[in-house]
């Protein structure tokens, strides 16, 4: 197909409108509809992999739209009643099919590329210095999925020329995506589906982004590419077919692509979403380390981190932690990342609502509190822990700094609730000799690090209610 044919097809087809629908709908969804793509470390413009996964996530509704619009385009000759006339021309049917499908693929691919371009500009303008290439296959497969879906829709509409074909195909595509779609569960770090993992991966969308260090593995890219190429070939063959036998043979690429894809695609979610080792690599400024994907945050963290370590070392001596490190262990939804059994390191999480926006002296206070009483309660449903966790941190921070306990900002717990509980425990705690207070603090931290006992109970020397 040359540029002249492309210009003609763009003028007389629904391809430009299909591209406009994909682009406008996607941008409106990402910018106007509140969701997890707006906040935290998984913000859709926070870094490259998150941007690619969130735009790929939109295929939940974009792919059925592409299939339906492709079917609408496939009915053009039938609506114009020129199918028999075109069949009598010397131009091969495959040439006409390729020009029609190629125009639609160009429009949809260009629209998705513009969406990715908008996200890329936002990522570059943000505070990221990590520039991997692993996000490219995620976006390329998404563009291929839109083109293949449109081609299949055109082929089916040419085979079944009815005004009901486009909406029926769009509904069937949406139902299949919904059935095969992988979703995050509250009990597992990795997504689950109603269908077996290999079968669910035949669906073009990906699960919503919950962990910034997780990405799709190479077998997923390869298997989905084979499946989508087979789908596109079948759509093109159906679009060019003129006899029932040819239409039946046109299903061969789809079946072959599906069979090859099922052989390549991983059988378990743990082989589907894998930790990006390059993104998780630790980048350090002395004793303060973060994952490479958040290297831009190291400058703002290093100073307060070193000051927090100095304060804890002055209070605890050799029992104080020696380093701050960002945790890179994936966790289940609504659960805390369990503190590793390492008394010398404090593992920080940038998704913690308390430290998400903290800077300067406030960040130092947050780091001291988390270093003295690291969160380790798997029952906690928010990143900042239970009320007892928060009060234990505020008391430990007050003891290190030689001040009265203050309520911790940024948690779901009320100031009144924190003050009342902290007051009861603080009164009992400060009645002890200084040496015994220090032993209680050391025991509290050991209990929190090992996840063996409730930190506030240890600090109070027993029940405090």
CSV table of C-alpha atoms in Angstrom, one decimal:
chain,number,residue,atom,x,y,z
A,1,UNK,CA,0.0,0.0,0.0
A,2,UNK,CA,1.5,3.3,-1.1
A,3,UNK,CA,0.8,6.8,0.4
A,4,UNK,CA,-1.8,7.6,-2.3
A,5,UNK,CA,-3.9,4.6,-1.4
A,6,UNK,CA,-3.5,5.4,2.3
A,7,UNK,CA,-4.7,9.0,1.8
A,8,UNK,CA,-7.7,7.7,-0.2
A,9,UNK,CA,-8.6,5.1,2.4
A,10,UNK,CA,-8.3,7.6,5.3
A,11,UNK,CA,-10.8,9.9,3.5
A,12,UNK,CA,-13.4,7.2,2.8
A,13,UNK,CA,-13.1,4.9,5.8
A,14,UNK,CA,-13.9,5.1,9.6
A,15,UNK,CA,-10.2,4.7,10.4
A,16,UNK,CA,-9.5,8.3,11.4
A,17,UNK,CA,-12.6,8.2,13.6
A,18,UNK,CA,-11.5,5.0,15.2
A,19,UNK,CA,-8.1,6.5,16.0
A,20,UNK,CA,-9.7,9.6,17.4
A,21,UNK,CA,-12.0,7.5,19.7
A,22,UNK,CA,-9.0,5.5,21.0
A,23,UNK,CA,-6.9,8.6,21.7
A,24,UNK,CA,-9.6,10.8,23.2
A,25,UNK,CA,-11.2,8.1,25.3
A,26,UNK,CA,-7.8,7.0,26.7
A,27,UNK,CA,-6.7,10.5,27.6
A,28,UNK,CA,-10.1,11.4,29.1
A,29,UNK,CA,-10.0,8.2,31.2
A,30,UNK,CA,-6.5,8.8,32.6
A,31,UNK,CA,-7.0,12.5,33.3
A,32,UNK,CA,-10.6,12.7,34.4
A,33,UNK,CA,-11.5,9.4,36.1
A,34,UNK,CA,-9.9,9.1,39.6
A,35,UNK,CA,-8.1,5.9,40.3
A,36,UNK,CA,-4.8,4.3,41.4
A,37,UNK,CA,-3.2,5.7,38.2
A,38,UNK,CA,-3.4,9.1,39.8
A,39,UNK,CA,-1.4,8.6,43.1
A,40,UNK,CA,1.5,6.9,44.8
A,41,UNK,CA,4.5,5.3,43.2
A,42,UNK,CA,2.2,3.6,40.6
A,43,UNK,CA,1.1,7.0,39.1
A,44,UNK,CA,0.8,6.4,35.4
A,45,UNK,CA,3.4,9.1,34.6
A,46,UNK,CA,5.8,8.2,37.5
A,47,UNK,CA,8.1,6.0,35.5
A,48,UNK,CA,8.3,4.2,32.2
A,49,UNK,CA,7.0,0.7,33.1
A,50,UNK,CA,4.0,2.1,35.0
A,51,UNK,CA,3.2,4.3,32.0
A,52,UNK,CA,3.3,1.3,29.6
A,53,UNK,CA,1.3,-0.9,31.9
A,54,UNK,CA,-1.4,1.6,32.6
A,55,UNK,CA,-1.9,2.5,28.9
A,56,UNK,CA,-2.0,-1.3,28.2
A,57,UNK,CA,-4.5,-1.7,31.0
A,58,UNK,CA,-6.9,0.6,29.0
A,59,UNK,CA,-7.3,-2.2,26.4
A,60,UNK,CA,-10.0,-3.5,28.8
A,61,UNK,CA,-12.4,-1.3,26.8
A,62,UNK,CA,-10.2,-0.1,23.9
A,63,UNK,CA,-9.8,-3.6,22.4
A,64,UNK,CA,-13.6,-4.3,22.2
A,65,UNK,CA,-14.0,-0.8,20.7
A,66,UNK,CA,-11.3,-1.6,18.0
A,67,UNK,CA,-13.0,-4.9,17.2
A,68,UNK,CA,-16.4,-3.2,16.8
A,69,UNK,CA,-15.1,-0.4,14.7
A,70,UNK,CA,-13.2,-2.8,12.5
A,71,UNK,CA,-16.4,-4.7,12.0
A,72,UNK,CA,-18.2,-1.5,11.0
A,73,UNK,CA,-15.5,-0.8,8.5
A,74,UNK,CA,-15.8,-4.3,7.1
A,75,UNK,CA,-19.4,-3.7,6.2
A,76,UNK,CA,-18.5,-0.8,3.9
A,77,UNK,CA,-18.7,-2.7,0.6
A,78,UNK,CA,-21.9,-4.5,1.7
A,79,UNK,CA,-23.6,-1.2,2.7
A,80,UNK,CA,-22.5,0.3,-0.6
A,81,UNK,CA,-23.7,-2.8,-2.6
A,82,UNK,CA,-20.5,-2.9,-4.6
A,83,UNK,CA,-19.1,-6.2,-3.4
A,84,UNK,CA,-19.9,-8.1,-6.6
A,85,UNK,CA,-18.6,-5.2,-8.7
A,86,UNK,CA,-15.2,-5.2,-6.8
A,87,UNK,CA,-15.0,-9.0,-7.1
A,88,UNK,CA,-15.1,-8.6,-10.9
A,89,UNK,CA,-12.1,-6.3,-11.1
A,90,UNK,CA,-8.7,-7.7,-11.9
A,91,UNK,CA,-7.1,-6.3,-8.7
A,92,UNK,CA,-6.5,-9.3,-6.3
A,93,UNK,CA,-8.8,-9.4,-3.3
A,94,UNK,CA,-5.9,-9.6,-1.0
A,95,UNK,CA,-4.6,-6.3,-2.2
A,96,UNK,CA,-7.9,-4.6,-1.4
A,97,UNK,CA,-8.0,-6.3,2.0
A,98,UNK,CA,-4.5,-5.3,2.8
A,99,UNK,CA,-5.2,-1.6,2.0
A,100,UNK,CA,-8.3,-1.6,4.1
A,101,UNK,CA,-6.8,-3.4,7.1
A,102,UNK,CA,-3.5,-1.5,6.8
A,103,UNK,CA,-5.3,1.9,7.0
A,104,UNK,CA,-7.2,0.8,10.1
A,105,UNK,CA,-4.0,-0.5,11.7
A,106,UNK,CA,-2.2,2.7,10.8
A,107,UNK,CA,-4.9,4.9,12.4
A,108,UNK,CA,-5.2,2.8,15.6
A,109,UNK,CA,-1.4,2.4,15.9
A,110,UNK,CA,-0.9,6.1,15.5
A,111,UNK,CA,-3.5,6.9,18.1
A,112,UNK,CA,-2.0,4.6,20.6
A,113,UNK,CA,1.5,5.9,19.8
A,114,UNK,CA,0.2,9.5,20.5
A,115,UNK,CA,-1.1,8.3,23.9
A,116,UNK,CA,2.2,6.7,24.7
A,117,UNK,CA,4.0,9.9,23.6
A,118,UNK,CA,1.9,12.0,25.9
A,119,UNK,CA,2.8,9.6,28.8
A,120,UNK,CA,6.4,9.7,27.8
A,121,UNK,CA,6.6,13.5,27.9
A,122,UNK,CA,5.0,13.4,31.3
A,123,UNK,CA,7.5,10.8,32.5
A,124,UNK,CA,10.5,12.8,31.2
A,125,UNK,CA,9.2,16.0,32.8
A,126,UNK,CA,8.8,14.2,36.2
A,127,UNK,CA,11.4,13.2,38.7
A,128,UNK,CA,12.7,10.0,37.2
A,129,UNK,CA,16.2,9.3,36.0
A,130,UNK,CA,15.6,5.6,35.3
A,131,UNK,CA,15.2,5.0,31.6
A,132,UNK,CA,14.8,1.3,30.8
A,133,UNK,CA,13.8,-0.2,27.4
A,134,UNK,CA,11.8,-3.0,28.9
A,135,UNK,CA,8.6,-1.0,28.6
A,136,UNK,CA,8.7,-0.9,24.8
A,137,UNK,CA,7.5,-4.5,24.2
A,138,UNK,CA,4.5,-3.8,26.5
A,139,UNK,CA,3.4,-0.9,24.4
A,140,UNK,CA,4.2,-2.6,21.0
A,141,UNK,CA,2.1,-5.6,21.9
A,142,UNK,CA,-0.8,-3.3,22.9
A,143,UNK,CA,-0.6,-1.5,19.5
A,144,UNK,CA,-0.5,-4.9,17.7
A,145,UNK,CA,-3.6,-6.0,19.7
A,146,UNK,CA,-5.6,-3.0,18.5
A,147,UNK,CA,-4.6,-3.6,14.9
A,148,UNK,CA,-5.3,-7.4,15.1
A,149,UNK,CA,-8.6,-6.9,16.8
A,150,UNK,CA,-9.7,-4.4,14.1
A,151,UNK,CA,-8.6,-6.8,11.3
A,152,UNK,CA,-10.5,-9.7,12.9
A,153,UNK,CA,-13.6,-7.5,13.2
A,154,UNK,CA,-13.4,-6.6,9.5
A,155,UNK,CA,-12.9,-10.2,8.5
A,156,UNK,CA,-15.9,-11.4,10.5
A,157,UNK,CA,-18.1,-8.6,9.3
A,158,UNK,CA,-17.2,-9.3,5.7
A,159,UNK,CA,-18.1,-13.0,6.3
A,160,UNK,CA,-21.3,-12.2,8.2
A,161,UNK,CA,-22.5,-8.9,6.6
A,162,UNK,CA,-25.3,-7.8,9.0
A,163,UNK,CA,-26.0,-4.5,10.8
A,164,UNK,CA,-25.9,-6.5,14.0
A,165,UNK,CA,-22.4,-7.8,13.5
A,166,UNK,CA,-20.4,-4.8,14.8
A,167,UNK,CA,-22.3,-4.4,18.1
A,168,UNK,CA,-22.4,-8.2,18.6
A,169,UNK,CA,-18.7,-8.5,18.0
A,170,UNK,CA,-17.9,-5.6,20.4
A,171,UNK,CA,-20.1,-7.2,23.1
A,172,UNK,CA,-18.5,-10.6,22.6
A,173,UNK,CA,-15.0,-9.1,22.7
A,174,UNK,CA,-15.8,-7.2,26.0
A,175,UNK,CA,-17.3,-10.4,27.6
A,176,UNK,CA,-14.3,-12.5,26.6
A,177,UNK,CA,-11.9,-9.8,28.0
A,178,UNK,CA,-13.9,-9.6,31.2
A,179,UNK,CA,-13.9,-13.4,31.6
A,180,UNK,CA,-10.2,-13.8,30.8
A,181,UNK,CA,-9.1,-10.7,32.7
A,182,UNK,CA,-6.6,-11.1,35.5
A,183,UNK,CA,-7.4,-9.3,38.7
A,184,UNK,CA,-5.5,-8.5,41.8
A,185,UNK,CA,-6.7,-10.4,44.9
A,186,UNK,CA,-6.3,-9.4,48.5
A,187,UNK,CA,-4.6,-12.7,49.4
A,188,UNK,CA,-1.9,-12.9,46.8
A,189,UNK,CA,0.8,-10.6,45.5
A,190,UNK,CA,0.3,-11.8,41.9
A,191,UNK,CA,-3.0,-11.6,40.0
A,192,UNK,CA,-5.5,-14.4,39.5
A,193,UNK,CA,-8.1,-15.2,36.9
A,194,UNK,CA,-11.2,-17.3,36.5
A,195,UNK,CA,-9.5,-19.1,33.6
A,196,UNK,CA,-6.1,-20.9,33.6
A,197,UNK,CA,-3.1,-18.5,33.4
A,198,UNK,CA,-2.1,-19.4,29.9
A,199,UNK,CA,-5.7,-18.9,28.6
A,200,UNK,CA,-6.1,-15.6,30.5
A,201,UNK,CA,-3.0,-14.3,28.8
A,202,UNK,CA,-4.7,-14.5,25.4
A,203,UNK,CA,-6.6,-11.4,26.6
A,204,UNK,CA,-4.8,-8.3,25.4
A,205,UNK,CA,-5.2,-6.1,28.6
A,206,UNK,CA,-2.9,-6.4,31.7
A,207,UNK,CA,-3.8,-6.3,35.3
A,208,UNK,CA,-3.9,-2.9,37.0
A,209,UNK,CA,-0.5,-1.7,38.3
A,210,UNK,CA,0.0,-2.3,42.0
A,211,UNK,CA,3.8,-2.9,42.2
A,212,UNK,CA,6.2,-0.6,40.4
A,213,UNK,CA,9.0,-3.3,40.2
A,214,UNK,CA,6.8,-5.9,38.5
A,215,UNK,CA,6.9,-6.2,34.7
A,216,UNK,CA,5.8,-8.8,32.1
A,217,UNK,CA,8.3,-11.6,31.3
A,218,UNK,CA,9.7,-12.3,27.9
A,219,UNK,CA,7.6,-15.5,27.3
A,220,UNK,CA,4.4,-13.4,27.8
A,221,UNK,CA,5.5,-10.9,25.1
A,222,UNK,CA,6.4,-13.7,22.7
A,223,UNK,CA,3.3,-15.8,23.3
A,224,UNK,CA,0.9,-12.8,22.9
A,225,UNK,CA,2.7,-11.7,19.8
A,226,UNK,CA,2.2,-15.1,18.1
A,227,UNK,CA,-1.5,-15.1,19.1
A,228,UNK,CA,-2.1,-11.6,17.8
A,229,UNK,CA,-0.3,-12.2,14.6
A,230,UNK,CA,-2.4,-15.3,14.0
A,231,UNK,CA,-5.5,-13.2,14.7
A,232,UNK,CA,-4.5,-10.5,12.3
A,233,UNK,CA,-3.7,-13.0,9.6
A,234,UNK,CA,-7.1,-14.7,10.0
A,235,UNK,CA,-8.8,-11.3,9.8
A,236,UNK,CA,-7.0,-10.4,6.7
A,237,UNK,CA,-7.7,-13.8,5.1
A,238,UNK,CA,-11.4,-13.5,5.9
A,239,UNK,CA,-11.5,-10.0,4.5
A,240,UNK,CA,-10.1,-11.3,1.2
A,241,UNK,CA,-11.9,-14.6,1.1
A,242,UNK,CA,-14.8,-15.1,-1.4
A,243,UNK,CA,-15.7,-18.7,-1.1
A,244,UNK,CA,-16.8,-20.8,1.9
A,245,UNK,CA,-13.9,-23.1,1.7
A,246,UNK,CA,-11.4,-20.2,1.7
A,247,UNK,CA,-13.1,-18.7,4.7
A,248,UNK,CA,-12.8,-22.0,6.5
A,249,UNK,CA,-9.1,-22.2,5.7
A,250,UNK,CA,-8.7,-18.6,6.9
A,251,UNK,CA,-9.2,-19.9,10.5
A,252,UNK,CA,-5.9,-21.8,10.3
A,253,UNK,CA,-3.6,-18.9,11.3
A,254,UNK,CA,-5.8,-18.1,14.3
A,255,UNK,CA,-5.8,-21.7,15.5
A,256,UNK,CA,-2.0,-22.1,14.8
A,257,UNK,CA,-1.2,-18.8,16.6
A,258,UNK,CA,-3.3,-19.8,19.6
A,259,UNK,CA,-1.7,-23.2,19.8
A,260,UNK,CA,1.8,-21.8,19.6
A,261,UNK,CA,1.0,-19.1,22.1
A,262,UNK,CA,-0.3,-21.7,24.7
A,263,UNK,CA,2.9,-23.6,24.3
A,264,UNK,CA,5.0,-20.4,25.0
A,265,UNK,CA,2.9,-18.6,27.6
A,266,UNK,CA,3.8,-19.3,31.3
A,267,UNK,CA,1.5,-21.6,33.2
A,268,UNK,CA,1.8,-19.7,36.6
A,269,UNK,CA,1.4,-16.0,37.4
A,270,UNK,CA,4.8,-16.1,39.1
A,271,UNK,CA,6.3,-16.6,35.7
A,272,UNK,CA,4.1,-13.9,34.2
A,273,UNK,CA,4.8,-10.9,36.3
A,274,UNK,CA,8.4,-10.9,37.4
A,275,UNK,CA,10.6,-8.4,39.3
A,276,UNK,CA,12.5,-6.1,37.1
A,277,UNK,CA,16.0,-6.8,38.5
A,278,UNK,CA,17.5,-3.7,36.9
A,279,UNK,CA,14.8,-1.5,38.4
A,280,UNK,CA,15.2,-3.1,41.9
A,281,UNK,CA,18.9,-2.8,42.0
A,282,UNK,CA,20.0,-0.7,45.0
A,283,UNK,CA,21.6,2.7,44.4
A,284,UNK,CA,23.2,4.1,47.6
A,285,UNK,CA,24.5,7.3,49.1
A,286,UNK,CA,26.5,6.0,52.0
A,287,UNK,CA,24.2,4.0,54.3
A,288,UNK,CA,21.0,5.2,52.5
A,289,UNK,CA,19.8,3.1,49.5
A,290,UNK,CA,16.9,3.2,47.2
A,291,UNK,CA,15.8,1.1,44.1
A,292,UNK,CA,17.3,2.3,40.8
A,293,UNK,CA,13.8,3.1,39.6
A,294,UNK,CA,13.6,5.8,42.3
A,295,UNK,CA,17.1,7.0,42.1
A,296,UNK,CA,15.9,10.6,41.7
A,297,UNK,CA,14.6,10.5,45.3
A,298,UNK,CA,17.9,9.6,46.8
A,299,UNK,CA,19.2,13.2,47.1
A,300,UNK,CA,16.2,14.2,49.2
A,301,UNK,CA,16.4,11.0,51.3
A,302,UNK,CA,20.1,10.8,52.0
A,303,UNK,CA,20.5,13.8,54.3
A,304,UNK,CA,17.5,13.1,56.5
A,305,UNK,CA,18.4,9.4,56.5
A,306,UNK,CA,21.9,10.0,57.7
A,307,UNK,CA,20.7,12.3,60.4
A,308,UNK,CA,18.1,9.7,61.5
A,309,UNK,CA,20.8,7.1,61.8
A,310,UNK,CA,22.9,9.5,63.9
A,311,UNK,CA,20.1,10.1,66.3
A,312,UNK,CA,19.3,6.4,66.7
A,313,UNK,CA,23.0,5.6,67.2
A,314,UNK,CA,23.2,8.2,69.9
A,315,UNK,CA,20.2,6.7,71.7
A,316,UNK,CA,20.8,3.0,71.2
A,317,UNK,CA,24.5,2.7,70.6
A,318,UNK,CA,25.5,-0.6,69.0
A,319,UNK,CA,21.9,-1.8,69.0
A,320,UNK,CA,20.9,1.0,66.5
A,321,UNK,CA,20.3,0.2,62.8
A,322,UNK,CA,23.1,1.1,60.4
A,323,UNK,CA,21.4,1.5,57.1
A,324,UNK,CA,18.2,2.6,55.3
A,325,UNK,CA,17.1,0.5,52.3
A,326,UNK,CA,14.0,0.6,50.1
A,327,UNK,CA,12.1,-2.6,50.2
A,328,UNK,CA,11.8,-4.4,46.9
A,329,UNK,CA,9.7,-7.4,48.0
A,330,UNK,CA,6.2,-7.5,46.4
A,331,UNK,CA,3.3,-7.6,48.7
A,332,UNK,CA,-0.3,-8.5,48.7
A,333,UNK,CA,-3.0,-5.8,48.3
A,334,UNK,CA,-4.0,-4.2,51.6
A,335,UNK,CA,-1.1,-5.8,53.5
A,336,UNK,CA,2.2,-4.5,54.8
A,337,UNK,CA,5.5,-5.7,53.4
A,338,UNK,CA,6.8,-7.8,56.3
A,339,UNK,CA,9.9,-6.4,57.8
A,340,UNK,CA,12.9,-8.7,56.9
A,341,UNK,CA,14.7,-10.2,59.9
A,342,UNK,CA,17.6,-7.7,59.8
A,343,UNK,CA,18.2,-5.6,62.9
A,344,UNK,CA,20.9,-3.6,61.2
A,345,UNK,CA,18.8,-2.3,58.3
A,346,UNK,CA,15.5,-0.3,58.2
A,347,UNK,CA,13.4,-1.1,55.1
A,348,UNK,CA,11.4,1.9,53.9
A,349,UNK,CA,8.4,1.9,51.5
A,350,UNK,CA,7.6,5.0,49.5
A,351,UNK,CA,4.0,3.9,49.3
A,352,UNK,CA,3.7,4.5,53.1
A,353,UNK,CA,1.2,7.4,53.4
A,354,UNK,CA,3.3,8.9,56.3
A,355,UNK,CA,6.5,9.4,54.4
A,356,UNK,CA,5.0,9.8,50.9
A,357,UNK,CA,5.3,13.6,51.0
A,358,UNK,CA,7.6,14.1,53.9
A,359,UNK,CA,10.8,16.2,53.4
A,360,UNK,CA,13.6,17.7,55.5
A,361,UNK,CA,13.1,17.6,59.3
A,362,UNK,CA,9.7,15.9,59.0
A,363,UNK,CA,11.3,13.1,56.9
A,364,UNK,CA,14.0,12.7,59.6
A,365,UNK,CA,11.3,12.3,62.2
A,366,UNK,CA,9.5,9.7,60.1
A,367,UNK,CA,12.7,7.7,59.5
A,368,UNK,CA,13.6,7.7,63.2
A,369,UNK,CA,10.1,6.5,64.1
A,370,UNK,CA,10.1,3.7,61.5
A,371,UNK,CA,13.7,2.8,62.4
A,372,UNK,CA,12.8,2.5,66.1
A,373,UNK,CA,9.5,0.6,65.6
A,374,UNK,CA,9.4,-0.9,62.1
A,375,UNK,CA,6.0,-1.9,60.9
A,376,UNK,CA,5.4,-5.6,60.8
A,377,UNK,CA,1.8,-6.4,61.4
A,378,UNK,CA,0.3,-8.3,58.5
A,379,UNK,CA,-3.2,-7.6,59.9
A,380,UNK,CA,-2.8,-3.9,59.1
A,381,UNK,CA,-4.9,-2.8,56.2
A,382,UNK,CA,-3.1,0.5,55.6
A,383,UNK,CA,0.5,1.2,55.0
A,384,UNK,CA,0.8,3.2,58.3
A,385,UNK,CA,-0.1,0.3,60.5
A,386,UNK,CA,-2.5,-0.1,63.4
A,387,UNK,CA,-3.2,2.5,66.1
A,388,UNK,CA,-0.8,0.5,68.4
A,389,UNK,CA,1.9,0.6,65.7
A,390,UNK,CA,1.5,4.4,65.3
A,391,UNK,CA,1.6,5.0,69.0
A,392,UNK,CA,4.7,2.8,69.5
A,393,UNK,CA,6.5,4.8,66.8
A,394,UNK,CA,5.5,8.2,68.3
A,395,UNK,CA,6.7,7.2,71.8
A,396,UNK,CA,10.0,5.8,70.5
A,397,UNK,CA,10.5,9.0,68.5
A,398,UNK,CA,9.8,11.1,71.5
A,399,UNK,CA,12.2,9.1,73.6
A,400,UNK,CA,15.0,9.5,71.1
A,401,UNK,CA,14.5,13.3,70.7
A,402,UNK,CA,13.8,14.0,74.4
A,403,UNK,CA,10.3,15.4,73.9
A,404,UNK,CA,6.6,14.6,74.6
A,405,UNK,CA,4.9,12.2,72.2
A,406,UNK,CA,3.1,13.9,69.2
A,407,UNK,CA,0.4,12.4,67.0
A,408,UNK,CA,1.7,11.1,63.7
A,409,UNK,CA,0.4,12.9,60.7
A,410,UNK,CA,-0.7,11.1,57.6
A,411,UNK,CA,-2.3,8.0,59.2
A,412,UNK,CA,-5.9,7.0,59.3
A,413,UNK,CA,-5.9,7.3,63.1
A,414,UNK,CA,-7.4,10.4,64.8
A,415,UNK,CA,-5.3,12.8,66.8
A,416,UNK,CA,-7.5,12.1,69.9
A,417,UNK,CA,-7.1,8.4,69.7
A,418,UNK,CA,-3.3,8.6,69.4
A,419,UNK,CA,-3.0,11.1,72.2
A,420,UNK,CA,-5.1,9.1,74.7
A,421,UNK,CA,-3.3,5.8,74.1
A,422,UNK,CA,0.1,7.4,74.0
A,423,UNK,CA,-0.6,9.3,77.2
A,424,UNK,CA,-1.4,6.1,79.1
A,425,UNK,CA,1.7,4.2,77.9
A,426,UNK,CA,4.0,7.2,78.1
A,427,UNK,CA,3.1,7.8,81.8
A,428,UNK,CA,3.9,4.2,82.7
A,429,UNK,CA,7.0,4.2,80.5
A,430,UNK,CA,8.6,7.4,81.8
A,431,UNK,CA,8.2,6.3,85.4
A,432,UNK,CA,10.9,3.7,84.8
A,433,UNK,CA,14.6,4.5,85.3
A,434,UNK,CA,16.5,5.6,82.2
A,435,UNK,CA,18.4,2.4,81.9
A,436,UNK,CA,15.3,0.3,82.0
A,437,UNK,CA,13.6,2.6,79.5
A,438,UNK,CA,16.5,1.9,77.1
A,439,UNK,CA,16.1,-1.8,77.6
A,440,UNK,CA,12.4,-1.6,76.9
A,441,UNK,CA,13.1,0.4,73.7
A,442,UNK,CA,15.7,-2.2,72.5
A,443,UNK,CA,13.3,-5.1,73.3
A,444,UNK,CA,10.4,-3.3,71.5
A,445,UNK,CA,12.5,-2.9,68.4
A,446,UNK,CA,13.7,-6.5,68.5
A,447,UNK,CA,10.1,-7.6,68.7
A,448,UNK,CA,9.1,-5.4,65.8
A,449,UNK,CA,12.0,-6.6,63.6
A,450,UNK,CA,11.3,-10.3,64.3
A,451,UNK,CA,7.5,-9.9,64.1
A,452,UNK,CA,7.2,-11.9,67.3
A,453,UNK,CA,5.2,-9.6,69.6
A,454,UNK,CA,3.3,-6.4,69.5
A,455,UNK,CA,5.7,-3.5,69.9
A,456,UNK,CA,3.5,-1.3,72.1
A,457,UNK,CA,2.8,-4.2,74.5
A,458,UNK,CA,6.6,-4.8,74.9
A,459,UNK,CA,7.1,-1.1,75.4
A,460,UNK,CA,4.4,-0.9,78.1
A,461,UNK,CA,5.7,-4.1,79.8
A,462,UNK,CA,2.4,-5.9,79.4
A,463,UNK,CA,-1.2,-5.0,78.8
A,464,UNK,CA,-1.9,-1.3,78.7
A,465,UNK,CA,-5.7,-1.2,78.5
